[in-house]
Amino acid sequence: MKNRWLPYSLMFLVCFGGVFAALALHERLQGTSGAKSLSQFAKTMPVKYTKQPGEIAFGKATAKLIPAVVSVDVLQSSPFSDSPEMKGQGSGVIITSDGYIVTNNHVIAGGDEILVNLTNSKQFRATVVGSDGIADLALIKVNATNLPAVELGDSDDVQVGQWVLAVGNPLGYEGTLSVGIVSAVNRDLPGGPTSAPLVGAIQTDAAINQGNSGGALGNIHGQVIGINTVIATPNRGSVGIGFAIPSNRVRRAVDDIRKYGRVRHADLGIVRFAPTYVLGHPDFEQQVGDNPPEHGLVVSDVAPGSPVEKAGIRKWDVVTEVNRKPVRGLSDYLTFLLKSEIGDRATIKYWSRGAMKSANVVFAEVDR
């Protein structure tokens, strides 16, 4: 095959060489006038770039979002050093021009000192106004004015397929923007050993990595529709499955913290739980009863005066359903709580000393 193409290659070189020779001779005969003509010719063909409508929209949204997203450095005292050590890094979103910033609770938890870094390189010490591990949200405050705050949008209007922008400080790279779409809405994620479930989350394929927690998930109008909080990944890096707390839930949490100093949660008053393995275990047969259900929430203690105590639910009872939906364990139960509002009514089905019973309850804020 190489030999087959060789004559054509030689022919090309000969022709191309002839063109170059002709151009060189023409320029020599005309002196410098040839160069001027070429320059004039180039000026008549400018390359003009025109932004597309989508780019203009992204640019406007970015201009609103990036300045309002800060990096959050969390420091912790060390017994081996006179100065605090870095415990972790995350992101935060400025929601008022006088210094209120939203971030994740897990970003600031356990820290002794919080430093907030703006995109203009200014740094402030922050104080914690309030935080909540169940909502995984925290409100912090810096002593500053005229900050570039961003608007919280209406997360109930979010639709699958719409464009979103994730802004944060992944791996310490401040002011990083990634773009994607809403992959799903109302996602429920089970809780872990040290974390509560995440319910009603916005799922996105916009790249979210370590350090993005507490950052903004924005829409094309530059409004924050969610606070980035967790990713699903087999290797600690982004694989296009990230989740954000919806902005309407963020707004309610912020309002509660500013008004009450805490986030108010709908509750039923089950304050302690026994492990599920006690069901059917011979050592607990006397407490639980014969032939208990295989799955459910085993009650270990209830709060005095709480809705479940008033309904007659007590220690060793097993909650199996809430509003006809199964409760297989603690994660299911907490998911129901997080989806409920104070004043909502519910029907609980539960096992008690060998018999299945039901009770009507009203969700309330319970003093634990």
Short mmCIF file of C-alpha atoms in Angstrom, two decimals:
data_model
loop_
_atom_site.label_atom_id
_atom_site.label_comp_id
_atom_site.label_asym_id
_atom_site.label_seq_id
_atom_site.Cartn_x
_atom_site.Cartn_y
_atom_site.Cartn_z
CA MET A 1 0.00 0.00 0.00
CA LYS A 2 2.85 2.43 0.76
CA ASN A 3 4.33 2.05 -2.77
CA ARG A 4 0.90 2.57 -4.29
CA TRP A 5 0.69 6.05 -2.75
CA LEU A 6 4.28 7.08 -3.38
CA PRO A 7 3.84 8.52 -6.95
CA TYR A 8 0.94 10.67 -5.75
CA SER A 9 3.02 11.96 -2.86
CA LEU A 10 5.86 12.94 -5.19
CA MET A 11 3.43 14.61 -7.56
CA PHE A 12 2.00 16.64 -4.64
CA LEU A 13 5.45 17.76 -3.50
CA VAL A 14 6.43 18.81 -6.99
CA CYS A 15 3.24 20.83 -7.49
CA PHE A 16 3.39 22.36 -4.02
CA GLY A 17 7.05 23.26 -4.52
CA GLY A 18 6.16 24.99 -7.77
CA VAL A 19 3.53 27.10 -6.03
CA PHE A 20 6.03 28.20 -3.39
CA ALA A 21 8.57 29.11 -6.08
CA ALA A 22 6.02 31.20 -7.96
CA LEU A 23 5.01 33.04 -4.80
CA ALA A 24 8.64 33.75 -3.91
CA LEU A 25 9.38 35.11 -7.40
CA HIS A 26 6.24 37.29 -7.31
CA GLU A 27 7.21 38.80 -3.95
CA ARG A 28 10.81 39.48 -5.09
CA LEU A 29 9.58 41.29 -8.20
CA GLN A 30 7.13 43.46 -6.19
CA GLY A 31 9.45 44.14 -3.23
CA THR A 32 7.63 44.93 0.01
CA SER A 33 4.35 45.73 -1.67
CA GLY A 34 3.40 42.05 -1.58
CA ALA A 35 3.59 41.95 2.21
CA LYS A 36 1.38 45.05 2.47
CA SER A 37 -1.17 43.50 0.18
CA LEU A 38 -1.26 40.34 2.28
CA SER A 39 -1.71 42.39 5.47
CA GLN A 40 -4.51 44.37 3.93
CA PHE A 41 -6.14 41.17 2.76
CA ALA A 42 -6.00 39.70 6.29
CA LYS A 43 -7.66 42.79 7.75
CA THR A 44 -10.65 42.35 5.49
CA MET A 45 -11.39 38.91 6.99
CA PRO A 46 -11.76 39.38 10.80
CA VAL A 47 -12.76 36.38 12.90
CA LYS A 48 -15.75 37.41 15.01
CA TYR A 49 -17.09 35.13 17.74
CA THR A 50 -20.78 35.42 18.53
CA LYS A 51 -22.06 34.05 21.82
CA GLN A 52 -25.01 31.73 21.57
CA PRO A 53 -28.15 32.29 23.70
CA GLY A 54 -27.28 29.38 25.98
CA GLU A 55 -23.80 30.74 26.60
CA ILE A 56 -25.19 34.15 27.49
CA ALA A 57 -27.58 32.57 30.00
CA PHE A 58 -24.81 30.48 31.55
CA GLY A 59 -22.59 33.53 31.77
CA LYS A 60 -25.22 35.56 33.60
CA ALA A 61 -25.95 32.70 36.00
CA THR A 62 -22.26 32.16 36.66
CA ALA A 63 -21.75 35.85 37.42
CA LYS A 64 -24.37 35.59 40.17
CA LEU A 65 -23.36 32.23 41.63
CA ILE A 66 -19.56 32.14 41.76
CA PRO A 67 -19.02 35.31 43.87
CA ALA A 68 -21.61 34.08 46.41
CA VAL A 69 -19.96 30.69 46.99
CA VAL A 70 -17.18 30.66 49.57
CA SER A 71 -14.64 28.13 50.74
CA VAL A 72 -14.98 27.00 54.35
CA ASP A 73 -11.88 25.93 56.26
CA VAL A 74 -12.53 24.09 59.52
CA LEU A 75 -9.73 24.09 62.10
CA GLN A 76 -9.36 21.94 65.19
CA SER A 77 -7.16 22.38 68.24
CA SER A 78 -4.29 19.92 68.54
CA PRO A 79 -2.66 18.71 71.77
CA PHE A 80 0.62 18.49 69.85
CA SER A 81 0.67 22.04 68.47
CA ASP A 82 0.07 25.59 69.67
CA SER A 83 -1.82 26.44 66.50
CA PRO A 84 -4.99 24.69 65.27
CA GLU A 85 -4.76 22.16 62.48
CA MET A 86 -6.89 21.86 59.38
CA LYS A 87 -9.74 19.41 60.04
CA GLY A 88 -11.54 19.72 56.76
CA GLN A 89 -12.66 21.93 53.89
CA GLY A 90 -15.96 22.54 52.25
CA SER A 91 -18.06 25.21 50.62
CA GLY A 92 -20.75 27.63 51.69
CA VAL A 93 -23.33 29.92 50.08
CA ILE A 94 -23.83 33.56 51.05
CA ILE A 95 -27.59 34.11 51.38
CA THR A 96 -27.61 37.64 52.84
CA SER A 97 -25.36 40.59 52.15
CA ASP A 98 -24.72 41.04 55.89
CA GLY A 99 -22.91 37.74 56.25
CA TYR A 100 -25.28 34.79 56.73
CA ILE A 101 -23.88 31.69 55.01
CA VAL A 102 -25.41 28.23 54.55
CA THR A 103 -23.28 25.10 54.51
CA ASN A 104 -23.57 21.44 55.47
CA ASN A 105 -23.51 20.42 59.11
CA HIS A 106 -20.98 17.70 58.33
CA VAL A 107 -18.60 20.36 56.96
CA ILE A 108 -18.33 22.26 60.24
CA ALA A 109 -19.06 19.52 62.79
CA GLY A 110 -16.29 19.06 65.35
CA GLY A 111 -14.41 22.20 64.38
CA ASP A 112 -13.04 24.72 66.87
CA GLU A 113 -12.55 27.53 64.37
CA ILE A 114 -14.17 28.30 61.02
CA LEU A 115 -12.54 30.47 58.36
CA VAL A 116 -14.50 31.70 55.35
CA ASN A 117 -12.63 32.69 52.18
CA LEU A 118 -14.33 34.84 49.56
CA THR A 119 -13.53 34.78 45.86
CA ASN A 120 -11.87 38.20 46.24
CA SER A 121 -9.32 36.61 48.62
CA LYS A 122 -10.79 38.23 51.74
CA GLN A 123 -10.95 35.96 54.78
CA PHE A 124 -13.29 36.12 57.77
CA ARG A 125 -13.76 34.15 60.96
CA ALA A 126 -17.25 32.70 61.20
CA THR A 127 -19.48 31.86 64.14
CA VAL A 128 -22.10 29.11 64.15
CA VAL A 129 -25.63 30.50 64.42
CA GLY A 130 -27.18 27.04 64.44
CA SER A 131 -26.77 23.60 62.94
CA ASP A 132 -28.74 20.40 62.56
CA GLY A 133 -27.37 16.91 61.97
CA ILE A 134 -30.68 15.49 60.77
CA ALA A 135 -31.10 18.12 58.06
CA ASP A 136 -27.30 18.22 57.52
CA LEU A 137 -27.47 21.99 57.36
CA ALA A 138 -25.70 24.75 59.26
CA LEU A 139 -26.04 28.51 59.33
CA ILE A 140 -22.85 30.46 60.00
CA LYS A 141 -22.22 34.21 60.18
CA VAL A 142 -19.30 36.48 59.32
CA ASN A 143 -18.95 40.09 60.40
CA ALA A 144 -19.14 41.79 57.03
CA THR A 145 -21.46 43.87 54.86
CA ASN A 146 -22.17 44.33 51.16
CA LEU A 147 -21.38 40.70 50.41
CA PRO A 148 -22.45 39.17 47.08
CA ALA A 149 -25.52 37.23 48.25
CA VAL A 150 -27.47 34.86 46.03
CA GLU A 151 -31.20 34.19 45.86
CA LEU A 152 -32.77 30.89 46.95
CA GLY A 153 -35.05 29.62 44.20
CA ASP A 154 -38.15 27.43 44.41
CA SER A 155 -37.02 23.80 44.39
CA ASP A 156 -40.61 22.62 43.90
CA ASP A 157 -40.33 23.91 40.32
CA VAL A 158 -37.22 21.84 39.53
CA GLN A 159 -37.74 19.42 36.65
CA VAL A 160 -35.78 16.45 35.38
CA GLY A 161 -33.64 17.45 32.41
CA GLN A 162 -33.19 21.13 33.23
CA TRP A 163 -29.70 22.63 33.20
CA VAL A 164 -27.94 23.14 36.53
CA LEU A 165 -24.61 24.61 37.64
CA ALA A 166 -22.66 23.22 40.59
CA VAL A 167 -20.33 25.72 42.25
CA GLY A 168 -17.92 24.93 45.06
CA ASN A 169 -14.35 24.26 46.07
CA PRO A 170 -13.63 20.65 45.08
CA LEU A 171 -10.27 19.40 46.30
CA GLY A 172 -9.41 22.96 47.34
CA TYR A 173 -9.88 24.54 43.90
CA GLU A 174 -11.90 27.63 44.80
CA GLY A 175 -14.72 28.90 42.62
CA THR A 176 -14.98 25.78 40.48
CA LEU A 177 -17.99 25.53 38.18
CA SER A 178 -19.37 22.36 36.63
CA VAL A 179 -22.46 22.02 34.47
CA GLY A 180 -24.98 19.23 34.13
CA ILE A 181 -28.67 18.46 34.27
CA VAL A 182 -31.16 17.37 36.89
CA SER A 183 -31.10 13.58 36.68
CA ALA A 184 -33.94 12.95 39.15
CA VAL A 185 -35.95 14.63 41.88
CA ASN A 186 -37.29 13.41 45.22
CA ARG A 187 -34.52 10.88 45.71
CA ASP A 188 -34.41 9.20 49.14
CA LEU A 189 -31.03 7.99 50.38
CA PRO A 190 -30.71 5.73 53.42
CA GLY A 191 -28.79 6.96 56.41
CA GLY A 192 -25.49 5.56 57.62
CA PRO A 193 -24.11 4.72 61.06
CA THR A 194 -23.38 8.40 61.75
CA SER A 195 -25.71 10.16 59.31
CA ALA A 196 -29.44 10.64 58.89
CA PRO A 197 -31.25 9.71 55.67
CA LEU A 198 -31.40 12.28 52.89
CA VAL A 199 -34.95 12.58 51.61
CA GLY A 200 -36.42 14.36 48.62
CA ALA A 201 -32.97 15.16 47.23
CA ILE A 202 -32.19 16.60 43.80
CA GLN A 203 -29.95 14.27 41.79
CA THR A 204 -27.57 15.74 39.22
CA ASP A 205 -24.80 14.58 36.90
CA ALA A 206 -22.86 17.85 37.34
CA ALA A 207 -19.44 16.96 38.72
CA ILE A 208 -19.37 17.11 42.53
CA ASN A 209 -16.26 16.09 44.45
CA GLN A 210 -14.80 16.36 47.94
CA GLY A 211 -14.92 19.99 48.97
CA ASN A 212 -18.15 20.68 47.06
CA SER A 213 -20.23 19.91 50.15
CA GLY A 214 -22.14 23.00 51.20
CA GLY A 215 -21.79 24.60 47.77
CA ALA A 216 -24.51 25.76 45.42
CA LEU A 217 -26.56 23.89 42.87
CA GLY A 218 -27.93 26.72 40.73
CA ASN A 219 -30.37 27.06 37.88
CA ILE A 220 -29.93 28.92 34.61
CA HIS A 221 -31.27 32.10 36.25
CA GLY A 222 -28.52 32.15 38.86
CA GLN A 223 -30.78 31.07 41.72
CA VAL A 224 -29.72 28.41 44.21
CA ILE A 225 -32.08 25.43 44.01
CA GLY A 226 -30.06 23.12 46.25
CA ILE A 227 -27.09 22.72 48.57
CA ASN A 228 -24.70 20.03 47.34
CA THR A 229 -24.18 17.46 50.05
CA VAL A 230 -23.24 13.94 48.97
CA ILE A 231 -22.23 11.79 46.00
CA ALA A 232 -22.65 8.14 45.14
CA THR A 233 -19.30 6.74 44.05
CA PRO A 234 -17.23 3.56 44.25
CA ASN A 235 -13.92 5.43 44.44
CA ARG A 236 -14.46 8.77 46.29
CA GLY A 237 -14.47 10.66 42.99
CA SER A 238 -17.34 11.98 40.89
CA VAL A 239 -19.08 9.50 38.59
CA GLY A 240 -21.96 11.81 37.75
CA ILE A 241 -24.28 10.90 40.63
CA GLY A 242 -24.53 13.78 43.08
CA PHE A 243 -27.28 14.91 45.43
CA ALA A 244 -28.38 18.27 46.77
CA ILE A 245 -30.71 19.32 49.59
CA PRO A 246 -33.63 21.19 47.97
CA SER A 247 -33.63 24.96 48.49
CA ASN A 248 -37.13 25.04 49.99
CA ARG A 249 -35.95 22.77 52.79
CA VAL A 250 -32.88 24.95 53.22
CA ARG A 251 -35.09 28.03 53.49
CA ARG A 252 -37.25 26.43 56.20
CA ALA A 253 -34.18 25.34 58.15
CA VAL A 254 -32.62 28.81 57.97
CA ASP A 255 -35.87 30.44 59.08
CA ASP A 256 -36.13 28.03 62.04
CA ILE A 257 -32.53 28.63 63.11
CA ARG A 258 -32.89 32.41 62.96
CA LYS A 259 -36.21 32.34 64.81
CA TYR A 260 -35.78 29.47 67.30
CA GLY A 261 -32.05 28.79 67.29
CA ARG A 262 -32.67 25.28 66.01
CA VAL A 263 -34.38 23.37 63.20
CA ARG A 264 -37.83 22.20 64.28
CA HIS A 265 -38.61 18.64 63.18
CA ALA A 266 -41.87 16.73 63.13
CA ASP A 267 -41.50 13.87 65.60
CA LEU A 268 -43.47 11.09 67.25
CA GLY A 269 -41.36 10.65 70.36
CA ILE A 270 -39.54 7.35 69.89
CA VAL A 271 -36.20 8.39 71.35
CA ARG A 272 -34.28 5.11 71.51
CA PHE A 273 -34.33 1.97 69.44
CA ALA A 274 -33.26 -1.63 69.95
CA PRO A 275 -31.40 -3.49 67.18
CA THR A 276 -33.57 -5.47 64.80
CA TYR A 277 -31.83 -8.76 65.63
CA VAL A 278 -33.82 -8.98 68.89
CA LEU A 279 -36.84 -9.96 66.79
CA GLY A 280 -37.14 -13.71 67.03
CA HIS A 281 -34.08 -14.01 69.29
CA PRO A 282 -34.78 -16.45 72.16
CA ASP A 283 -33.12 -14.17 74.71
CA PHE A 284 -35.73 -11.47 74.01
CA GLU A 285 -38.80 -13.66 73.56
CA GLN A 286 -40.23 -12.65 76.92
CA GLN A 287 -39.92 -8.93 76.19
CA VAL A 288 -41.02 -8.92 72.54
CA GLY A 289 -43.48 -11.82 72.56
CA ASP A 290 -43.99 -14.95 70.49
CA ASN A 291 -43.75 -14.89 66.69
CA PRO A 292 -42.90 -11.19 66.24
CA PRO A 293 -42.57 -9.66 62.74
CA GLU A 294 -39.27 -10.23 60.94
CA HIS A 295 -38.70 -6.51 60.33
CA GLY A 296 -39.64 -3.27 62.03
CA LEU A 297 -38.49 -0.54 64.40
CA VAL A 298 -38.02 -1.95 67.90
CA VAL A 299 -38.92 0.71 70.46
CA SER A 300 -36.49 1.02 73.37
CA ASP A 301 -37.78 4.23 74.95
CA VAL A 302 -40.37 6.95 74.34
CA ALA A 303 -40.46 10.59 75.40
CA PRO A 304 -42.93 11.46 78.17
CA GLY A 305 -46.03 13.17 76.81
CA SER A 306 -45.06 12.40 73.21
CA PRO A 307 -47.56 11.33 70.52
CA VAL A 308 -46.53 7.66 70.71
CA GLU A 309 -46.75 7.57 74.50
CA LYS A 310 -50.24 9.05 74.36
CA ALA A 311 -51.14 6.39 71.77
CA GLY A 312 -50.03 3.62 74.13
CA ILE A 313 -46.83 2.57 72.35
CA ARG A 314 -44.14 1.49 74.81
CA LYS A 315 -40.81 -0.25 75.16
CA TRP A 316 -40.36 -3.45 73.10
CA ASP A 317 -43.24 -2.64 70.78
CA VAL A 318 -42.34 -2.98 67.08
CA VAL A 319 -43.47 -0.35 64.56
CA THR A 320 -44.10 -2.06 61.21
CA GLU A 321 -46.02 0.53 59.16
CA VAL A 322 -46.67 4.27 58.98
CA ASN A 323 -49.57 5.31 56.75
CA ARG A 324 -49.61 1.84 55.17
CA LYS A 325 -45.97 2.04 54.14
CA PRO A 326 -43.56 -0.52 55.58
CA VAL A 327 -41.03 0.35 58.24
CA ARG A 328 -38.16 -2.13 58.01
CA GLY A 329 -35.88 -0.32 60.42
CA LEU A 330 -34.56 3.02 61.65
CA SER A 331 -33.79 4.45 58.20
CA ASP A 332 -37.37 3.96 56.99
CA TYR A 333 -38.74 5.50 60.18
CA LEU A 334 -36.49 8.57 59.98
CA THR A 335 -37.44 9.02 56.32
CA PHE A 336 -41.09 9.28 57.32
CA LEU A 337 -40.22 11.85 60.00
CA LEU A 338 -38.21 13.99 57.59
CA LYS A 339 -41.05 14.00 55.07
CA SER A 340 -43.61 15.07 57.66
CA GLU A 341 -44.58 18.46 59.06
CA ILE A 342 -45.60 19.37 62.58
CA GLY A 343 -49.37 18.85 62.78
CA ASP A 344 -49.54 16.07 60.17
CA ARG A 345 -51.60 13.01 61.10
CA ALA A 346 -50.52 9.41 60.69
CA THR A 347 -51.71 5.88 61.36
CA ILE A 348 -49.12 3.59 62.92
CA LYS A 349 -49.31 -0.18 62.78
CA TYR A 350 -47.26 -1.90 65.46
CA TRP A 351 -46.66 -5.24 67.16
CA SER A 352 -47.21 -5.33 70.92
CA ARG A 353 -46.79 -8.41 73.10
CA GLY A 354 -48.02 -10.94 70.61
CA ALA A 355 -50.68 -8.87 68.86
CA MET A 356 -50.78 -6.42 65.96
CA LYS A 357 -52.34 -3.05 66.81
CA SER A 358 -52.81 0.38 65.24
CA ALA A 359 -52.89 3.93 66.57
CA ASN A 360 -53.63 7.38 65.19
CA VAL A 361 -51.03 10.02 66.05
CA VAL A 362 -50.25 13.67 65.29
CA PHE A 363 -46.68 14.72 64.51
CA ALA A 364 -45.29 17.24 66.98
CA GLU A 365 -42.00 18.78 68.04
CA VAL A 366 -40.75 16.57 70.85
CA ASP A 367 -38.43 17.72 73.61
CA ARG A 368 -35.71 15.11 73.80
#
